Tab-separated table of C-alpha atoms and ligand atoms in Angstrom:
chain	number	residue	atom	x	y	z
A	1035	UNK	CA	27.716	22.964	10.632
A	1036	UNK	CA	27.413	24.985	7.465
A	1037	UNK	CA	25.930	23.208	4.434
A	1038	UNK	CA	24.592	24.348	1.081
A	1039	UNK	CA	21.552	22.810	-0.580
A	1040	UNK	CA	20.873	23.035	-4.297
A	1041	UNK	CA	17.552	22.360	-5.970
A	1042	UNK	CA	18.154	21.722	-9.645
A	1043	UNK	CA	14.950	22.166	-11.605
A	1044	UNK	CA	14.081	22.246	-15.262
A	1045	UNK	CA	13.500	26.011	-14.989
A	1046	UNK	CA	15.557	27.292	-12.042
A	1047	UNK	CA	18.559	26.340	-9.962
A	1048	UNK	CA	18.071	27.429	-6.352
A	1049	UNK	CA	20.696	27.314	-3.638
A	1050	UNK	CA	20.384	27.825	0.104
A	1051	UNK	CA	22.996	28.151	2.862
A	1052	UNK	CA	21.976	26.435	6.100
A	1053	UNK	CA	23.513	26.851	9.552
A	1054	UNK	CA	21.778	24.766	12.251
A	1055	UNK	CA	18.153	25.908	11.841
A	1056	UNK	CA	18.840	29.181	10.087
A	1057	UNK	CA	18.831	29.941	6.381
A	1058	UNK	CA	21.700	32.381	5.954
A	1059	UNK	CA	21.453	33.062	2.251
A	1060	UNK	CA	19.756	32.008	-0.981
A	1061	UNK	CA	20.203	32.392	-4.717
A	1062	UNK	CA	18.266	31.545	-7.856
A	1063	UNK	CA	19.511	31.190	-11.427
A	1064	UNK	CA	17.953	30.074	-14.700
A	1065	UNK	CA	18.710	26.488	-15.671
A	1066	UNK	CA	20.332	26.472	-19.134
A	1067	UNK	CA	17.728	25.356	-21.660
A	1068	UNK	CA	20.413	24.259	-24.124
A	1069	UNK	CA	24.021	23.182	-24.007
A	1070	UNK	CA	25.529	20.281	-22.130
A	1071	UNK	CA	26.112	19.111	-18.566
A	1072	UNK	CA	29.308	21.185	-18.244
A	1073	UNK	CA	27.276	24.363	-18.735
A	1074	UNK	CA	24.637	23.236	-16.202
A	1075	UNK	CA	27.427	22.448	-13.711
A	1076	UNK	CA	28.888	25.932	-14.220
A	1077	UNK	CA	25.548	27.564	-13.411
A	1078	UNK	CA	25.057	25.195	-10.465
A	1079	UNK	CA	28.436	26.196	-9.040
A	1080	UNK	CA	27.662	29.876	-9.664
A	1081	UNK	CA	24.380	29.470	-7.745
A	1082	UNK	CA	26.255	27.908	-4.790
A	1083	UNK	CA	28.739	30.786	-4.725
A	1084	UNK	CA	25.959	33.386	-5.088
A	1085	UNK	CA	24.077	31.907	-2.109
A	1086	UNK	CA	27.325	31.912	-0.093
A	1087	UNK	CA	27.869	35.544	-1.133
A	1088	UNK	CA	24.355	36.348	0.075
A	1089	UNK	CA	25.177	34.590	3.375
A	1090	UNK	CA	28.591	36.289	3.618
A	1091	UNK	CA	30.427	32.977	3.896
A	1092	UNK	CA	33.132	31.237	1.850
A	1093	UNK	CA	33.058	27.806	0.225
A	1094	UNK	CA	36.000	26.801	2.488
A	1095	UNK	CA	33.650	26.998	5.498
A	1096	UNK	CA	31.114	24.606	3.947
A	1097	UNK	CA	31.131	21.014	5.266
A	1098	UNK	CA	29.176	19.565	2.340
A	1099	UNK	CA	26.836	20.436	-0.513
A	1100	UNK	CA	23.578	18.592	-1.162
A	1101	UNK	CA	22.059	18.507	-4.631
A	1102	UNK	CA	18.458	17.568	-5.347
A	1103	UNK	CA	18.288	16.636	-9.016
A	1104	UNK	CA	15.651	15.332	-11.411
A	1105	UNK	CA	16.250	11.804	-12.635
A	1106	UNK	CA	17.120	8.552	-10.927
A	1107	UNK	CA	20.028	8.916	-8.509
A	1108	UNK	CA	22.222	5.844	-7.998
A	1109	UNK	CA	25.327	6.081	-5.815
A	1110	UNK	CA	26.389	9.576	-6.791
A	1111	UNK	CA	25.335	9.241	-10.410
A	1112	UNK	CA	22.233	10.559	-12.124
A	1113	UNK	CA	20.469	9.705	-15.366
A	1114	UNK	CA	17.126	9.569	-17.079
A	1115	UNK	CA	16.136	13.227	-16.676
A	1116	UNK	CA	14.826	14.824	-19.845
A	1117	UNK	CA	14.267	18.414	-18.642
A	1118	UNK	CA	17.929	19.326	-17.959
A	1119	UNK	CA	20.484	19.374	-20.835
A	1120	UNK	CA	22.985	16.506	-20.559
A	1121	UNK	CA	21.062	14.793	-17.751
A	1122	UNK	CA	19.646	11.836	-19.690
A	1123	UNK	CA	22.722	9.611	-20.027
A	1124	UNK	CA	23.950	8.508	-16.620
A	1125	UNK	CA	27.057	10.288	-15.274
A	1126	UNK	CA	28.896	10.872	-11.996
A	1127	UNK	CA	27.383	14.190	-10.903
A	1128	UNK	CA	28.575	13.923	-7.292
A	1129	UNK	CA	32.224	13.526	-8.330
A	1130	UNK	CA	32.088	16.263	-10.993
A	1131	UNK	CA	30.435	18.682	-8.559
A	1132	UNK	CA	32.937	17.732	-5.854
A	1133	UNK	CA	35.826	18.515	-8.222
A	1134	UNK	CA	34.242	21.821	-9.173
A	1135	UNK	CA	33.270	23.003	-5.678
A	1136	UNK	CA	36.036	21.387	-3.645
A	1137	UNK	CA	33.653	19.993	-1.001
A	1138	UNK	CA	31.908	16.626	-0.601
A	1139	UNK	CA	28.579	16.356	-2.450
A	1140	UNK	CA	25.474	14.376	-1.479
A	1141	UNK	CA	23.041	13.676	-4.318
A	1142	UNK	CA	19.354	12.929	-3.979
A	1143	UNK	CA	16.329	12.890	-6.212
A	1144	UNK	CA	14.760	16.375	-6.219
A	1145	UNK	CA	11.436	15.216	-4.826
A	1146	UNK	CA	13.142	13.203	-2.077
A	1147	UNK	CA	14.995	16.396	-1.138
A	1148	UNK	CA	11.723	18.345	-1.092
A	1149	UNK	CA	10.172	15.631	1.089
A	1150	UNK	CA	13.068	15.987	3.554
A	1151	UNK	CA	12.419	19.756	3.612
A	1152	UNK	CA	8.668	19.386	4.213
A	1153	UNK	CA	9.336	16.730	6.869
A	1154	UNK	CA	11.815	18.927	8.718
A	1155	UNK	CA	10.171	22.322	8.521
A	1156	UNK	CA	6.920	22.135	6.543
A	1157	UNK	CA	3.601	20.294	6.431
A	1158	UNK	CA	5.159	16.946	7.410
A	1159	UNK	CA	6.695	18.095	10.701
A	1160	UNK	CA	6.306	15.662	13.568
A	1161	UNK	CA	5.500	12.596	11.432
A	1162	UNK	CA	7.555	9.392	11.307
A	1163	UNK	CA	6.148	8.096	8.042
A	1164	UNK	CA	5.396	10.562	5.285
A	1165	UNK	CA	4.538	10.557	1.584
A	1166	UNK	CA	5.096	13.844	-0.260
A	1167	UNK	CA	3.601	14.165	-3.739
A	1168	UNK	CA	4.228	16.916	-6.259
A	1169	UNK	CA	1.739	17.258	-9.076
A	1170	UNK	CA	3.336	19.362	-11.783
A	1171	UNK	CA	4.398	18.769	-15.382
A	1172	UNK	CA	4.863	15.208	-14.186
A	1173	UNK	CA	3.962	13.557	-10.892
A	1174	UNK	CA	6.760	12.815	-8.421
A	1175	UNK	CA	6.958	11.683	-4.820
A	1176	UNK	CA	9.352	11.443	-1.921
A	1177	UNK	CA	9.127	9.099	1.042
A	1178	UNK	CA	10.144	9.461	4.661
A	1179	UNK	CA	9.945	6.146	6.539
A	1180	UNK	CA	10.910	5.768	10.200
A	1181	UNK	CA	11.964	9.410	10.111
A	1182	UNK	CA	14.507	8.813	7.329
A	1183	UNK	CA	14.344	9.456	3.596
A	1184	UNK	CA	13.632	6.167	1.817
A	1185	UNK	CA	15.397	5.970	-1.548
A	1186	UNK	CA	14.999	2.271	-2.280
A	1187	UNK	CA	17.514	-0.403	-3.233
A	1188	UNK	CA	19.366	1.618	-5.856
A	1189	UNK	CA	17.679	5.006	-5.449
A	1190	UNK	CA	14.648	4.406	-7.627
A	1191	UNK	CA	11.964	4.702	-4.935
A	1192	UNK	CA	9.308	7.377	-5.020
A	1193	UNK	CA	8.199	6.955	-8.626
A	1194	UNK	CA	4.603	7.380	-7.520
A	1195	UNK	CA	3.753	8.999	-10.867
A	1196	UNK	CA	4.433	5.671	-12.576
A	1197	UNK	CA	2.422	3.463	-10.289
A	1198	UNK	CA	-0.363	1.989	-12.369
A	1199	UNK	CA	-3.954	2.876	-11.531
A	1200	UNK	CA	-5.638	1.678	-14.749
A	1201	UNK	CA	-4.449	-1.572	-16.334
A	1202	UNK	CA	-3.970	-0.923	-20.053
A	1203	UNK	CA	-5.074	2.685	-19.506
A	1204	UNK	CA	-3.986	5.997	-21.043
A	1205	UNK	CA	-0.468	6.291	-22.465
A	1206	UNK	CA	1.939	7.957	-20.016
A	1207	UNK	CA	4.815	10.264	-21.050
A	1208	UNK	CA	7.076	7.403	-19.812
A	1209	UNK	CA	5.711	5.213	-22.631
A	1210	UNK	CA	3.811	2.813	-20.363
A	1211	UNK	CA	0.071	2.731	-19.837
A	1212	UNK	CA	-2.254	3.643	-17.005
A	1213	UNK	CA	0.245	5.423	-14.725
A	1214	UNK	CA	-0.992	8.105	-12.307
A	1215	UNK	CA	0.978	10.642	-14.348
A	1216	UNK	CA	-0.927	9.679	-17.522
A	1217	UNK	CA	-4.000	11.272	-15.894
A	1218	UNK	CA	-2.648	13.777	-13.362
A	1219	UNK	CA	0.552	15.142	-14.935
A	1220	UNK	CA	0.049	18.503	-16.623
A	1221	UNK	CA	1.878	17.386	-19.770
A	1222	UNK	CA	-0.440	14.393	-20.145
A	1223	UNK	CA	-3.496	16.568	-19.369
A	1224	UNK	CA	-2.463	19.000	-22.115
A	1225	UNK	CA	-2.124	16.116	-24.621
A	1226	UNK	CA	-5.539	14.812	-23.587
A	1227	UNK	CA	-7.029	18.277	-24.162
A	1228	UNK	CA	-5.459	18.446	-27.638
A	1229	UNK	CA	-6.829	15.013	-28.486
A	1230	UNK	CA	-10.300	16.012	-27.293
A	1231	UNK	CA	-10.223	19.147	-29.474
A	1232	UNK	CA	-9.062	17.083	-32.471
A	1233	UNK	CA	-12.036	14.804	-31.843
A	1234	UNK	CA	-14.359	17.790	-32.084
A	1235	UNK	CA	-14.892	18.664	-28.430
A	1236	UNK	CA	-15.402	22.300	-27.469
A	1237	UNK	CA	-13.208	23.948	-24.847
A	1238	UNK	CA	-12.004	27.442	-23.937
A	1239	UNK	CA	-8.736	26.007	-22.526
A	1240	UNK	CA	-6.587	27.107	-25.445
A	1241	UNK	CA	-8.274	30.532	-25.628
A	1242	UNK	CA	-7.503	31.020	-21.938
A	1243	UNK	CA	-3.938	29.896	-22.585
A	1244	UNK	CA	-3.509	32.617	-25.242
A	1245	UNK	CA	-5.246	35.179	-23.051
A	1246	UNK	CA	-2.862	34.460	-20.172
A	1247	UNK	CA	0.078	34.539	-22.587
A	1248	UNK	CA	1.246	30.988	-21.755
A	1249	UNK	CA	3.133	28.704	-24.141
A	1250	UNK	CA	1.143	25.674	-22.971
A	1251	UNK	CA	-1.867	24.920	-20.748
A	1252	UNK	CA	-0.369	25.508	-17.295
A	1253	UNK	CA	-2.093	24.832	-13.962
A	1254	UNK	CA	-3.192	28.478	-13.967
A	1255	UNK	CA	-4.817	27.943	-17.379
A	1256	UNK	CA	-6.666	24.810	-16.205
A	1257	UNK	CA	-7.843	26.589	-13.051
A	1258	UNK	CA	-9.090	29.643	-14.963
A	1259	UNK	CA	-10.950	27.496	-17.533
A	1260	UNK	CA	-12.478	25.506	-14.652
A	1261	UNK	CA	-13.639	28.713	-12.954
A	1262	UNK	CA	-15.271	29.824	-16.208
A	1263	UNK	CA	-17.277	26.614	-16.374
A	1264	UNK	CA	-15.315	24.768	-19.059
A	1265	UNK	CA	-16.532	21.164	-19.216
A	1266	UNK	CA	-13.339	19.691	-20.641
A	1267	UNK	CA	-11.160	21.337	-17.971
A	1268	UNK	CA	-13.579	20.047	-15.315
A	1269	UNK	CA	-13.472	16.514	-16.772
A	1270	UNK	CA	-9.682	16.436	-16.999
A	1271	UNK	CA	-9.292	17.712	-13.434
A	1272	UNK	CA	-11.877	15.135	-12.256
A	1273	UNK	CA	-9.862	12.382	-13.953
A	1274	UNK	CA	-6.628	13.696	-12.452
A	1275	UNK	CA	-8.040	13.736	-8.917
A	1276	UNK	CA	-9.653	10.338	-9.370
A	1277	UNK	CA	-6.343	8.768	-10.548
A	1278	UNK	CA	-4.446	10.472	-7.729
A	1279	UNK	CA	-7.031	9.234	-5.229
A	1280	UNK	CA	-6.653	5.591	-6.252
A	1281	UNK	CA	-2.851	5.941	-6.411
A	1282	UNK	CA	-2.484	7.652	-3.037
A	1283	UNK	CA	-4.893	5.216	-1.381
A	1284	UNK	CA	-2.869	2.264	-2.742
A	1285	UNK	CA	0.363	3.827	-1.466
A	1286	UNK	CA	-1.251	4.362	1.951
A	1287	UNK	CA	-2.526	0.761	1.984
A	1288	UNK	CA	1.022	-0.431	1.307
A	1289	UNK	CA	2.911	1.874	3.662
A	1290	UNK	CA	0.466	3.121	6.337
A	1291	UNK	CA	2.059	6.570	6.340
A	1292	UNK	CA	0.931	9.108	8.958
A	1293	UNK	CA	0.483	11.897	6.459
A	1294	UNK	CA	0.394	12.661	2.761
A	1295	UNK	CA	1.599	16.123	1.763
A	1296	UNK	CA	0.542	17.343	-1.665
A	1297	UNK	CA	2.177	20.207	-3.540
A	1298	UNK	CA	2.753	21.456	-7.049
A	1299	UNK	CA	0.923	23.581	-9.596
A	1300	UNK	CA	-2.563	22.115	-9.715
A	1301	UNK	CA	-2.799	21.377	-5.980
A	1302	UNK	CA	-1.600	24.911	-5.159
A	1303	UNK	CA	-4.000	26.557	-7.622
A	1304	UNK	CA	-7.097	24.607	-6.654
A	1305	UNK	CA	-6.176	24.928	-2.953
A	1306	UNK	CA	-8.124	23.328	-0.099
A	1307	UNK	CA	-10.854	22.134	-2.464
A	1308	UNK	CA	-8.190	19.912	-4.064
A	1309	UNK	CA	-7.486	18.148	-0.746
A	1310	UNK	CA	-11.184	17.717	0.029
A	1311	UNK	CA	-11.776	16.138	-3.380
A	1312	UNK	CA	-8.619	14.009	-3.158
A	1313	UNK	CA	-9.728	12.693	0.233
A	1314	UNK	CA	-13.121	11.767	-1.226
A	1315	UNK	CA	-11.450	10.050	-4.198
A	1316	UNK	CA	-9.201	8.043	-1.855
A	1317	UNK	CA	-11.888	6.913	0.572
A	1318	UNK	CA	-13.373	3.943	-1.349
A	1319	UNK	CA	-9.900	2.471	-1.911
A	1320	UNK	CA	-8.495	2.827	1.610
A	1321	UNK	CA	-8.177	-0.469	3.487
A	1322	UNK	CA	-7.753	0.787	7.064
A	1323	UNK	CA	-11.117	2.029	8.396
A	1324	UNK	CA	-11.664	4.554	9.703
A	1325	UNK	CA	-8.829	6.132	7.693
A	1326	UNK	CA	-6.109	7.513	9.936
A	1327	UNK	CA	-3.936	9.201	7.320
A	1328	UNK	CA	-3.762	13.019	7.370
A	1329	UNK	CA	-3.729	15.041	4.141
A	1330	UNK	CA	-2.032	18.432	3.961
A	1331	UNK	CA	-0.767	20.881	1.375
A	1332	UNK	CA	2.968	21.523	1.055
A	1333	UNK	CA	4.067	24.596	3.026
A	1334	UNK	CA	7.563	25.477	1.897
A	1335	UNK	CA	6.868	26.227	-1.748
A	1336	UNK	CA	9.863	26.015	-4.051
A	1337	UNK	CA	12.412	26.296	-1.239
A	1338	UNK	CA	11.595	22.805	0.100
A	1339	UNK	CA	14.057	21.098	-2.265
A	1340	UNK	CA	17.048	23.320	-1.497
A	1341	UNK	CA	16.382	23.110	2.249
A	1342	UNK	CA	16.070	19.317	2.068
A	1343	UNK	CA	19.281	19.050	0.048
A	1344	UNK	CA	21.125	21.168	2.641
A	1345	UNK	CA	19.798	18.884	5.409
A	1346	UNK	CA	20.841	15.746	3.472
A	1347	UNK	CA	24.348	17.213	3.059
A	1348	UNK	CA	24.697	16.959	6.849
A	1349	UNK	CA	24.856	13.149	6.423
A	1350	UNK	CA	28.238	13.651	4.787
A	1351	UNK	CA	29.269	16.319	7.261
A	1352	UNK	CA	28.721	13.771	10.030
A	1353	UNK	CA	26.348	16.103	11.846
B	47	ZN	ZN1	4.450	6.430	-16.516
């Protein structure tokens, strides 16, 4: 069965053609930074056709297309995403994409799709119960329970970034307080750094940012400042790992997953040391002793989402 998976991100749209266990072709295009949903859909369709061109197949041979998208996915509709133009107000993406591509479309949250990819072919292989966390601009998660993606009652599961670890704590980009993302999301960490500087604290973070030619303090900027002994970078990373530790431990206490896979900018940059420190931060809050959960770093990089979406499309293809 031939399916195509699309990973729609705030920066890139990636597509992948999957035949049984083989990736036959891929493509990558820039997500429009401006415009409306029609423009994004055009680029999405172009990415699908480019991947099929790379695979030397036609859209008529495709059984279904899977799309991993930011936002909350409810029965073929998506809404609430702020990093893709036109994606905030809820609309019927599955139907629009179906009309445009001429094949059935399966929608999923982007992190759920990435979790399906890591479960099938990455760091989560061989587990029945898996939590996959991506620590990037925000903090997202996908769940595999009993071997199947768990999307919740209406598709809102996996909002690990907005589980609360500090009652009445720091303001989160979602507007609430004390969420994991308020401490571990890069956007929130950058705001915290700006506030610290405004309060008179010294840091080389923003010098490093200019040196590396970045528009904002990226994971690479935080890592470089940390390596150069910057106290503020060290403190913010400590707080991020501590919040993640409490959050992951609470999720493990609730779900007893076999493994937690961690990916995304900061985790990738800091590497194995990140996992060691996360494990230490989790330990005091874990209920089951000795802890049986395995921690691992994500293996598939940015192709996990497109692969997972292609696998999810098989649901529709009846394969
Ligand atoms: Zn939040």
